[in-house]
Short mmCIF file of C-alpha atoms in Angstrom, two decimals:
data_model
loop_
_atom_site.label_atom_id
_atom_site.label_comp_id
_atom_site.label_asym_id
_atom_site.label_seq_id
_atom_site.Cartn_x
_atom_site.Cartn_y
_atom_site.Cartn_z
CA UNK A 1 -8.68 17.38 5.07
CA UNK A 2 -5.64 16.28 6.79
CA UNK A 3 -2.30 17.58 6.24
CA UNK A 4 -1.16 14.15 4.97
CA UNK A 5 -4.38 13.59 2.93
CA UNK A 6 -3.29 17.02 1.44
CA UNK A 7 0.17 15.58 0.24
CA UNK A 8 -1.72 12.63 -1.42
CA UNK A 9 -3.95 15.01 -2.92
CA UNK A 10 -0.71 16.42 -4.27
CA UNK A 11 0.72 13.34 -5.67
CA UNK A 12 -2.03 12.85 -7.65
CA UNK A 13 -2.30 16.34 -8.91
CA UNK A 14 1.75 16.55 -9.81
CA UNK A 15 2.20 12.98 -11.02
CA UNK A 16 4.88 12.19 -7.90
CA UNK A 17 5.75 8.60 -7.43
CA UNK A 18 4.78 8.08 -3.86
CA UNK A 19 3.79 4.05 -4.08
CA UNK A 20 5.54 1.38 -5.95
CA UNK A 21 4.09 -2.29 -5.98
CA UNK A 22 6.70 -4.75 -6.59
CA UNK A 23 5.45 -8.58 -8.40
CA UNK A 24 8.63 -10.27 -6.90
CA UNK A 25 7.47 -13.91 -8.66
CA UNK A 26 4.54 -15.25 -9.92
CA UNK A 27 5.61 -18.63 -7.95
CA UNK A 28 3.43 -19.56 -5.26
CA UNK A 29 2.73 -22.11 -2.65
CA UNK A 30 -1.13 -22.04 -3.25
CA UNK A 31 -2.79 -22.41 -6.25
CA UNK A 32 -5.80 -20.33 -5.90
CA UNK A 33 -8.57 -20.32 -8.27
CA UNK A 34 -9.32 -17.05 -9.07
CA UNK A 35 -5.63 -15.93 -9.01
CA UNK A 36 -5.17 -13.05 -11.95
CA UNK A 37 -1.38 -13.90 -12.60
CA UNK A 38 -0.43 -15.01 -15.63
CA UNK A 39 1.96 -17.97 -14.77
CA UNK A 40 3.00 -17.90 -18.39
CA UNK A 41 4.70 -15.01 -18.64
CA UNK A 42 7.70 -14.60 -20.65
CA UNK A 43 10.63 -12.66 -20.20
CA UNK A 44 14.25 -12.27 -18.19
CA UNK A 45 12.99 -11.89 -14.21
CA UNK A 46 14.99 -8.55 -12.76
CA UNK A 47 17.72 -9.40 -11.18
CA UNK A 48 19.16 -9.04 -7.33
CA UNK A 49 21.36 -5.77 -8.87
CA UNK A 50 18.54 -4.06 -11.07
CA UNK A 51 16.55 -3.92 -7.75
CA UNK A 52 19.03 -2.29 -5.77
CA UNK A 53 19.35 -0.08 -8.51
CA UNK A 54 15.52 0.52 -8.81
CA UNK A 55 15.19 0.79 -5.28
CA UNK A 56 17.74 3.44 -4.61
CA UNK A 57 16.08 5.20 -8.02
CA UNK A 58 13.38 5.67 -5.92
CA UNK A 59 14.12 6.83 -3.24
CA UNK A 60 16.10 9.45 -5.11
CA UNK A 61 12.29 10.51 -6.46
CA UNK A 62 11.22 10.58 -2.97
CA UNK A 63 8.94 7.20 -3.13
CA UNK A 64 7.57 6.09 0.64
CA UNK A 65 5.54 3.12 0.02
CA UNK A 66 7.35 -0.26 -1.44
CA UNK A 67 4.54 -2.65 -1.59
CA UNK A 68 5.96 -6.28 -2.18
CA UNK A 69 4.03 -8.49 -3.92
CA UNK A 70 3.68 -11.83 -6.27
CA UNK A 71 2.85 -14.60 -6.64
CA UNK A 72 4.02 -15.08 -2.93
CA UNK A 73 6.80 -12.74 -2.19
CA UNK A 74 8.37 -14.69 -0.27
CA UNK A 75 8.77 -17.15 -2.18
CA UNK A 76 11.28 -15.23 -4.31
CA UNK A 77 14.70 -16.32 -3.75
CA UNK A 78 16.04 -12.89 -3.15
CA UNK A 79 12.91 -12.19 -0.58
CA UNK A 80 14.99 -11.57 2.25
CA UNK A 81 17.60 -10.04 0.84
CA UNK A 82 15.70 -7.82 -1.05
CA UNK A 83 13.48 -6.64 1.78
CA UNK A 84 16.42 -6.48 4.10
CA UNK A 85 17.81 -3.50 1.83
CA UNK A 86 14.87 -1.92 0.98
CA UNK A 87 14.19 -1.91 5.25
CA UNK A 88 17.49 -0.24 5.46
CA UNK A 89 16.83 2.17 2.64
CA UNK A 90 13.92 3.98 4.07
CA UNK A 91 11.11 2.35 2.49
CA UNK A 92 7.81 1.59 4.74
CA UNK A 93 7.38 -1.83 3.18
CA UNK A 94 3.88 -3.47 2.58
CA UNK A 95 3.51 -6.82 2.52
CA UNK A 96 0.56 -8.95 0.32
CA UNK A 97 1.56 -12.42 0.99
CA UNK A 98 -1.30 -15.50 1.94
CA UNK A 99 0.49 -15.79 4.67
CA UNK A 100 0.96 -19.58 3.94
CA UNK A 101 4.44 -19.64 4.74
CA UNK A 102 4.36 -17.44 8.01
CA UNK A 103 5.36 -19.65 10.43
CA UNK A 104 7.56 -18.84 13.42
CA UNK A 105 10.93 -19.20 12.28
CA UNK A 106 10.02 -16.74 9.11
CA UNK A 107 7.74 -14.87 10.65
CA UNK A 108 10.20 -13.71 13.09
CA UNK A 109 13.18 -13.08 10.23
CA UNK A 110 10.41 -11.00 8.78
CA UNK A 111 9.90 -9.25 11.76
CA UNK A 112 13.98 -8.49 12.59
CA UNK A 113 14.86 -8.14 8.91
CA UNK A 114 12.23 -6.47 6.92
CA UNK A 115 10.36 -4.80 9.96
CA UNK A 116 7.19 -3.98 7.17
CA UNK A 117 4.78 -1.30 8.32
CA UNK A 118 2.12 -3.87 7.58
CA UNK A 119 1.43 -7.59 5.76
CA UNK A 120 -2.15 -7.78 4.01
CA UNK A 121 -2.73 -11.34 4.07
CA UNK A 122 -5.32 -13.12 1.93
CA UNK A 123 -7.91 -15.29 3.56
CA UNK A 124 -10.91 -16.86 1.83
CA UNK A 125 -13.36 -18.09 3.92
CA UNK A 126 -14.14 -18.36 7.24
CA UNK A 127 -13.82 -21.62 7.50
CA UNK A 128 -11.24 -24.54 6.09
CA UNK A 129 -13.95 -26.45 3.83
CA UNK A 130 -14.04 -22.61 1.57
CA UNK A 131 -10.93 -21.63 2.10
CA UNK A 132 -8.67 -24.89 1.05
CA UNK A 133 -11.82 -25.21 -2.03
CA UNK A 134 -10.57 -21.36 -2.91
CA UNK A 135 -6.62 -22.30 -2.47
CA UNK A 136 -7.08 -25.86 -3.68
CA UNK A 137 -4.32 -26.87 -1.01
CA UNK A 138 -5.38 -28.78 2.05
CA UNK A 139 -4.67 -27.44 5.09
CA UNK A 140 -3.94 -23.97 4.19
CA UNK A 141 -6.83 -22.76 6.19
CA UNK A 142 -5.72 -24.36 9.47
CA UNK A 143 -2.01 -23.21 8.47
CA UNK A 144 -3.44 -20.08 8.10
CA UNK A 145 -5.25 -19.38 11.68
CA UNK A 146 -1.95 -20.45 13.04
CA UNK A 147 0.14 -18.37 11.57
CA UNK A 148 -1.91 -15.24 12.19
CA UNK A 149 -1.77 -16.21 15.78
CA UNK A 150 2.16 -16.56 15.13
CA UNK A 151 1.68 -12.52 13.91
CA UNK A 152 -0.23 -11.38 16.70
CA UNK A 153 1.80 -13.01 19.36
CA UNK A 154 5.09 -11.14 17.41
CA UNK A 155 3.13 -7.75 17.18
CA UNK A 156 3.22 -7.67 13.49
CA UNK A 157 0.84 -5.53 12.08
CA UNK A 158 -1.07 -7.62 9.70
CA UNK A 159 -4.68 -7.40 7.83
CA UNK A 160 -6.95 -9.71 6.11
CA UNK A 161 -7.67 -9.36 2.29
CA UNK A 162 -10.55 -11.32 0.39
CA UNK A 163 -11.96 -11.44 -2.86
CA UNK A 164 -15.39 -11.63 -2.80
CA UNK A 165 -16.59 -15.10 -4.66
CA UNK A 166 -19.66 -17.77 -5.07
CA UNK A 167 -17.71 -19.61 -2.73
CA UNK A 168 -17.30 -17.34 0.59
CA UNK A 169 -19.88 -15.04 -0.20
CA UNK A 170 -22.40 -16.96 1.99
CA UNK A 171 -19.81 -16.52 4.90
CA UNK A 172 -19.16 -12.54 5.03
CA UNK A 173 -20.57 -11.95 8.44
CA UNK A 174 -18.12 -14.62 9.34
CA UNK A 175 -15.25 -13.60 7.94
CA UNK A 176 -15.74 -10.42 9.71
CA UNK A 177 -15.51 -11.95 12.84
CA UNK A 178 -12.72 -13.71 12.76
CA UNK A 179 -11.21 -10.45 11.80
CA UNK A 180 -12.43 -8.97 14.74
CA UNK A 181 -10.71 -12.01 16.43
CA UNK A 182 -7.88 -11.09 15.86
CA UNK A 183 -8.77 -7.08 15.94
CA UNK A 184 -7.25 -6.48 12.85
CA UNK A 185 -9.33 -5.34 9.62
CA UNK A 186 -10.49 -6.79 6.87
CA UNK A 187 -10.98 -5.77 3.02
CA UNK A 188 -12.78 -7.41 0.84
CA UNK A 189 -12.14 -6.90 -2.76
CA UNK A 190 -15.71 -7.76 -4.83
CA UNK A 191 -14.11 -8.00 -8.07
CA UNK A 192 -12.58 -11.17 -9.73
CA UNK A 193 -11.09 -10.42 -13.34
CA UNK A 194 -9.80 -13.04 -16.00
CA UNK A 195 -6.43 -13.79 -15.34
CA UNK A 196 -3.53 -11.82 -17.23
CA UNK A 197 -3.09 -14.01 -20.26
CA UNK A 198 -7.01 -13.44 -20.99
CA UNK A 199 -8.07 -16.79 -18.78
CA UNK A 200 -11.40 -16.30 -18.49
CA UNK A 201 -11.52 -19.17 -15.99
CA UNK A 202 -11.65 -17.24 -12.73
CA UNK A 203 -14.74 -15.39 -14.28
CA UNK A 204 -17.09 -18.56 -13.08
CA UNK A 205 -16.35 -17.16 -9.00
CA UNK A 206 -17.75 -14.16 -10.03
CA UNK A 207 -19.98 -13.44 -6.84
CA UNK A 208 -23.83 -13.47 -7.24
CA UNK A 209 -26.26 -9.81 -6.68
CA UNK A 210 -27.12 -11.20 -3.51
CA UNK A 211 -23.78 -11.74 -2.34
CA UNK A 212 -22.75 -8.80 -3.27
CA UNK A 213 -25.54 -6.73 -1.62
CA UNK A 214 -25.02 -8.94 1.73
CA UNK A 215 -21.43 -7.42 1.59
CA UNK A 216 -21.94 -3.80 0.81
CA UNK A 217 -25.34 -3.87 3.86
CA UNK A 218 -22.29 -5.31 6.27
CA UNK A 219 -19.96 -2.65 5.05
CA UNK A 220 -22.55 -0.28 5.43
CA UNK A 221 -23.39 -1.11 8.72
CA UNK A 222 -19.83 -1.40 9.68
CA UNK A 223 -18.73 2.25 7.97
CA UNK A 224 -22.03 3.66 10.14
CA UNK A 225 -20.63 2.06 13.58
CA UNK A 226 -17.46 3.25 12.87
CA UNK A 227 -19.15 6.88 12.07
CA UNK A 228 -16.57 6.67 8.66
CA UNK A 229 -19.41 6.68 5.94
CA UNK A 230 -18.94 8.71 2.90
CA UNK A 231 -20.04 12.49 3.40
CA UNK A 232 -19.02 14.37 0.38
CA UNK A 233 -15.91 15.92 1.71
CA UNK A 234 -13.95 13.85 -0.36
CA UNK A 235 -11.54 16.77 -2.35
CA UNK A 236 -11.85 16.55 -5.94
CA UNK A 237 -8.97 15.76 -7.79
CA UNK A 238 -7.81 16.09 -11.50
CA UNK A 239 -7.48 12.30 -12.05
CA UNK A 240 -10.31 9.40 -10.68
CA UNK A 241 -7.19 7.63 -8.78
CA UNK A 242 -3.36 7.80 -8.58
CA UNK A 243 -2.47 5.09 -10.89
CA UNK A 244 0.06 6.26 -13.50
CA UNK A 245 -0.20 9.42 -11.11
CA UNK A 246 1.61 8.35 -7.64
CA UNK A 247 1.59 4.78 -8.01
CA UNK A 248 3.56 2.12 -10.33
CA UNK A 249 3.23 -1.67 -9.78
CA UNK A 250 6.36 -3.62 -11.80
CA UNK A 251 6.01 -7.03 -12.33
CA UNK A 252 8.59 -9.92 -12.33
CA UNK A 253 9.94 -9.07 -15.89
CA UNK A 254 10.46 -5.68 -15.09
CA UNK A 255 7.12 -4.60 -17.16
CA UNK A 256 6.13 -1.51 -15.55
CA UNK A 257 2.15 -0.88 -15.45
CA UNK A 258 -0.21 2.43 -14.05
CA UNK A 259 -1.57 -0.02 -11.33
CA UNK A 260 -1.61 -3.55 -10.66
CA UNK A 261 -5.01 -4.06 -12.26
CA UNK A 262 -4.33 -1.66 -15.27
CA UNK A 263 -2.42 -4.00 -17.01
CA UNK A 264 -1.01 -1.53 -19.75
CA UNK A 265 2.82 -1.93 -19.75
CA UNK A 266 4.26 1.58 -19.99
CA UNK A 267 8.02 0.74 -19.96
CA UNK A 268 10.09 -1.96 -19.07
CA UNK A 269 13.33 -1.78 -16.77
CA UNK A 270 15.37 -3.90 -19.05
CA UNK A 271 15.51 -0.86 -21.42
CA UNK A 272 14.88 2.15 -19.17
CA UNK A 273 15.37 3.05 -15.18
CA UNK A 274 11.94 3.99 -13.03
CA UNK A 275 13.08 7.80 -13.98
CA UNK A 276 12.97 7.89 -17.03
CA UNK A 277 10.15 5.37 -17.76
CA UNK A 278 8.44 7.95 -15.15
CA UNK A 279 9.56 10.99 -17.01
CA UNK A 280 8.30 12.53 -20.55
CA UNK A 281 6.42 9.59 -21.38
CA UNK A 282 4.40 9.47 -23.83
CA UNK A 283 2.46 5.85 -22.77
CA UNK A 284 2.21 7.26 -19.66
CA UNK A 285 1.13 10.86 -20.29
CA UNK A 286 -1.81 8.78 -22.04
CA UNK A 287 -2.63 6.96 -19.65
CA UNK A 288 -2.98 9.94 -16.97
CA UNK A 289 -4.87 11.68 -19.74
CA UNK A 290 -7.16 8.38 -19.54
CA UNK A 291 -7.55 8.82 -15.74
CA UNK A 292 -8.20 12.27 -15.98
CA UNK A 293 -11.18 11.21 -18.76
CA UNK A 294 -12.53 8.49 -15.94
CA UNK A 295 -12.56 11.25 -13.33
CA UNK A 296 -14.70 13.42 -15.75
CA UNK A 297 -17.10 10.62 -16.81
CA UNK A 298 -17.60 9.50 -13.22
CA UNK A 299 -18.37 13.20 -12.22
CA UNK A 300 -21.10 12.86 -14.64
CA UNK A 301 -22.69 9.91 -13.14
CA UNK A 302 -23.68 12.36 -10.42
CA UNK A 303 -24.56 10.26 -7.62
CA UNK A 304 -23.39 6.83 -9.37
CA UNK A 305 -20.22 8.20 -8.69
CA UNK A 306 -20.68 8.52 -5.41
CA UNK A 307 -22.51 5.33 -4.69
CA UNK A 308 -20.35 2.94 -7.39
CA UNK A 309 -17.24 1.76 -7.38
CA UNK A 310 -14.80 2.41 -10.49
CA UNK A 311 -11.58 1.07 -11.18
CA UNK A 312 -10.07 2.06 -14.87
CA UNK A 313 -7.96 -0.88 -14.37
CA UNK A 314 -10.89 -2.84 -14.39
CA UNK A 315 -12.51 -0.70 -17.39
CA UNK A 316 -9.59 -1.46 -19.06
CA UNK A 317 -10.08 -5.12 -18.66
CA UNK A 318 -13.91 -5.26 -19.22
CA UNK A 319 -14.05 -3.08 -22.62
CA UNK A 320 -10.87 -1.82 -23.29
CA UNK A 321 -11.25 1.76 -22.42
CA UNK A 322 -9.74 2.30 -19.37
CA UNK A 323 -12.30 5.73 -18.41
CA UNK A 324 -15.57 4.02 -19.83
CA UNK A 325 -18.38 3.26 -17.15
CA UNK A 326 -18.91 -0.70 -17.06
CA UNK A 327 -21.85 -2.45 -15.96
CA UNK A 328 -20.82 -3.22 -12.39
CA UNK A 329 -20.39 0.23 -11.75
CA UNK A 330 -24.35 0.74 -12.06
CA UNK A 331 -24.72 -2.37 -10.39
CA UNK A 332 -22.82 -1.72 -6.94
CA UNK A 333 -24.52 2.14 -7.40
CA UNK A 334 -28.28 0.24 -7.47
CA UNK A 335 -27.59 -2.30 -5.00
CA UNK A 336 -26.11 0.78 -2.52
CA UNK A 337 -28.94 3.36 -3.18
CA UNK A 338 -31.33 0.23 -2.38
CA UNK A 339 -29.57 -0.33 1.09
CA UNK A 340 -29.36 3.07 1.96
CA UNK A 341 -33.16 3.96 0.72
CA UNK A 342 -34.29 1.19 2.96
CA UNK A 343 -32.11 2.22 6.09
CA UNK A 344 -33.87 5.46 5.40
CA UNK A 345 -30.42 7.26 4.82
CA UNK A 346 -29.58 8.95 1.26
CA UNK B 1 14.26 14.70 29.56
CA UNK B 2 16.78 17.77 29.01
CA UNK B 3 17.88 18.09 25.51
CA UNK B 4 21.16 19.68 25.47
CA UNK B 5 23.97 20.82 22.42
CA UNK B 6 25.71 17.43 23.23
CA UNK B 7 22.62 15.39 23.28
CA UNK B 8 23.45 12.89 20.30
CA UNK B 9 20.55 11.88 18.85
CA UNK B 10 19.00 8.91 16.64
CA UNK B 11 15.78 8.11 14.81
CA UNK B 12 13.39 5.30 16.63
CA UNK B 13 13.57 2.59 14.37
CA UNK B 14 9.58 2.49 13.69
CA UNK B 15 10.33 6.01 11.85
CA UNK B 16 10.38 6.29 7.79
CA UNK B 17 10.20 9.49 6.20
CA UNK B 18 10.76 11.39 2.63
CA UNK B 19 10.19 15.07 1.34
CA UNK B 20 7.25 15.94 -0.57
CA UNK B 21 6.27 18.96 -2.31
CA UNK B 22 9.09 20.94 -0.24
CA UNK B 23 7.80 19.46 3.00
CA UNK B 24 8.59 16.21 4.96
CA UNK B 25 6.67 13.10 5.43
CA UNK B 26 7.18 10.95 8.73
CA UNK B 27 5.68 7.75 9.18
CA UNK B 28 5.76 6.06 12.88
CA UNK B 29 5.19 2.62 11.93
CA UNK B 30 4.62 1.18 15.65
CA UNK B 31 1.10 3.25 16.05
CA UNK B 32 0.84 4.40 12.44
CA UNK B 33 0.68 7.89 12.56
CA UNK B 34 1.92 10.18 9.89
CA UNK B 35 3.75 13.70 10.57
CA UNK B 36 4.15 16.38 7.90
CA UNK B 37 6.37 18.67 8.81
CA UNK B 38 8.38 22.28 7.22
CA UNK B 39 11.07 21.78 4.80
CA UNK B 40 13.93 22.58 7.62
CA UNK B 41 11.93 19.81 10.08
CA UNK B 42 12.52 16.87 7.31
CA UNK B 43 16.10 18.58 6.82
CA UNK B 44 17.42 18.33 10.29
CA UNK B 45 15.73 14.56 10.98
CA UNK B 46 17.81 13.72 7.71
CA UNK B 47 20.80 14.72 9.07
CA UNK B 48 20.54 12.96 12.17
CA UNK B 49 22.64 9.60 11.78
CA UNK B 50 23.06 8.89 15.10
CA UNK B 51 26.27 9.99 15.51
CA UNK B 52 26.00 13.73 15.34
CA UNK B 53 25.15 15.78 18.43
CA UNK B 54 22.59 18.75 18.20
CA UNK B 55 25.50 21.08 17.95
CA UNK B 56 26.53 19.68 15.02
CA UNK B 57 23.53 19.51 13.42
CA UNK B 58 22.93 22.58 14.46
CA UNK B 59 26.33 23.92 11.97
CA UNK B 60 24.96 21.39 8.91
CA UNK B 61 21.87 23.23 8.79
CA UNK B 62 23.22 27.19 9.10
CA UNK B 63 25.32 25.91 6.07
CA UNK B 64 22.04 25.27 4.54
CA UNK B 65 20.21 28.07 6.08
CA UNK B 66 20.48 32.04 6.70
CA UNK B 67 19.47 32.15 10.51
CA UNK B 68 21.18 33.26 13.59
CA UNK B 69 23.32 30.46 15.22
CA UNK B 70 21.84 31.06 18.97
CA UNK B 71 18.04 30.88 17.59
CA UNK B 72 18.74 27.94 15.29
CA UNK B 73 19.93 26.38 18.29
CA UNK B 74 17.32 27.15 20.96
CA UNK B 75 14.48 26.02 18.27
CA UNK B 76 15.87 22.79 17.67
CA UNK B 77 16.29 21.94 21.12
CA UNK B 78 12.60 22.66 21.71
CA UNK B 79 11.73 20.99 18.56
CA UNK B 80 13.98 18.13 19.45
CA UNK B 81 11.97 17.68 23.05
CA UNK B 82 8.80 17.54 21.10
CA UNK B 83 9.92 14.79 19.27
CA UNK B 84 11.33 13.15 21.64
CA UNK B 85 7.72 12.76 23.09
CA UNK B 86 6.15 11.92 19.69
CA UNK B 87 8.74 9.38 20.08
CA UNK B 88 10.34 9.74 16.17
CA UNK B 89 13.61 10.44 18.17
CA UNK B 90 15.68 9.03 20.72
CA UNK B 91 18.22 10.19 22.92
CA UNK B 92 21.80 7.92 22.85
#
């Protein structure tokens, strides 16, 4: 294990806030289908002040990673601003944005200004008919492949982020190589979830077994190529993954969840700073308790919990119990033991 | 490239660190790479502000620290040089 890979280890183990994902605004300039954000939401938005004051909050508890987020981040009002002090702060600052809005003149403010470690920018097909169908905004595709270009030409790091649906999952092999285009990688994400405010909507993208098993045989290939599959040396840690451990996300209200997919509010910065929402408390002590729980019940699977993939933010979602096993667990175990059982590898 | 007591030093802009679990944490954006480092390694590359020479680093950290002035001094100019060529540091 790496020295670094030993502090994470760490994090996880002594509940240290390393990673903080920040939902600037649930405002966007696409409109995609699937989206999980509850557009709805109700509540004052944190103001320009309370994130200066959050910001230097955390890097008083020794927090790295400042993930902004939405929505689109940038289309906050305070984007700039915001990311300008956080740059100057110390933070190595993430990016998700779908990149919509990244043309030259921003791109290159982005660059100068906010200077982020990396942008993770969504794409959603490989080719405009999928992607503007996912978006529901014409032209966004061919925005899109300009704008990366815009990146690469202005050396900012950048990656490509996808959710897996019915729509793209017929162009996966694709996808990949337009990735490889632009040499930068890409992560697909296989799991859609009903939106925030219980939408179940998004639900009908839900990719189908076969999709899913074309993506996991490409991944599979790809982690072999790469020499990077899973061997076991993985250390064990007390919870199943650092949210609520290392990791907050905050959304535009100042509700402050485990994760960004375990929607459990555990504090909200209208009433209490980071610190003390992060300190001797008792919604969160639950929730690691929770994690801890999903750690143990994966271990159990035995080789499921190798194989599958678990998120309790997504248990959470699915049955309410954030450290019970759900059904696409099993399924992403099967369809993996099939692959590797007929590439003769177990 | 000689590192001397007057060498005034900065940190490449790329760089973004914290302290961890009584060690340091340096992240080189450009390529990347992360550094951990000893708890008197994260000390001395927060002290450097870009105005302060090595000598007077040097005196912030034997406030901090029990160590004899000429070691503290030769070890930082070596440790200095080698991050100079990991290229966290640059020389004004």
């Amino acid at each position: 294990m790496s020295d670094f890979a030993e502090k994470m280890r760490q994090t996880w183990e002594q509940n240290i806030l390393f990673s903080v994902l920040l939902e600037f605004t649930y405002g966007c300039n696409l409109n995609c289908a699937f989206c999980y954000n509850d557009k709805t939401l109700q509540g004052k938005t944190i103001s320009r002040k309370q994130y200066l004051a959050l910001f230097q909050d955390l890097r008083n508890m020794g927090v790295l990673n400042l993930i902004l987020s939405g929505g689109e981040p940038l289309a906050h009002k305070d984007f700039f601003f915001l990311g300008r002090r956080a740059r100057e702060m110390g933070f190595a600052i993430r990016i998700k944005s779908n990149g919509h809005a990244l043309h030259p003149a921003t791109a290159r403010r982005l660059k100068e200004e906010v200077d982020p470690f990396i942008i993770e920018i969504s794409i959603h097909g490989s080719c405009a008919n999928t992607h503007d169908r996912q978006t529901r905004v014409q032209g966004s595709f061919r925005q899109l492949i300009r704008n990366l270009h815009t990146l690469k030409t202005l050396k900012l790091r950048f990656q490509l982020n996808s959710v897996l649906t019915c729509w793209n999952e017929d162009e996966i092999a694709e996808m990949y190589s337009l990735a490889e285009e632009f040499e930068v990688p890409l992560k697909f994400d296989s799991r859609i979830t009903p939106r925030d405010n219980g939408d179940q909507s998004p639900l009908k993208l839900t990719p189908s077994e076969g999709g899913l098993r074309n993506l996991l045989r490409i991944q599979l290939q790809s982690a072999r190529q790469m020499q990077e599959g899973k061997t076991g040396n993985t250390p064990q840690t007390r919870t199943y993954c650092g949210a609520g451990a290392s990791t907050v996300a905050i959304d535009p209200v100042g509700n402050v969840y485990p994760c960004v997919q375990w929607r459990q509010a555990v504090g909200n910065l209208h009433n209490q700073n980071i610190q003390q929402i992060w300190q001797n408390n008792a919604a969160l002590g639950s929730i690691r308790k929770t994690n801890e729980q999903a750690q143990k019940n994966m271990l159990e699977q035995g080789e499921k919990a190798a194989l599958g993939s678990f998120c309790p933010g997504m248990a959470n979602l699915v049955g309410g119990d954030a450290a019970a096993i759900y059904p696409s667990v099993h399924l992403h175990s099967k369809l993996r033991k099939e692959l590797l059982n007929n590439t003769g590898r177990q | 490239m000689r590192v001397e007591p007057a060498s005034v030093l900065r940190l490449n802009s790329d760089i973004r660190h914290t302290r961890l679990t009584g060690e340091g944490v340096i992240l080189r954006q450009d390529d990347g790479e992360i550094l951990v480092v000893n708890e008197v390694a994260i000390r001395f590359i927060e002290l450097i502000d870009g105005n302060r020479n090595l000598d007077e680093l040097a005196d912030l950290l034997l406030q901090e620290y029990e160590v004899e002035r000429d070691a503290l001094i030769s070890d930082l100019a070596e440790y200095t040089h080698e991050l100079l060529g990991q290229g966290v540091l640059v020389q004004r």
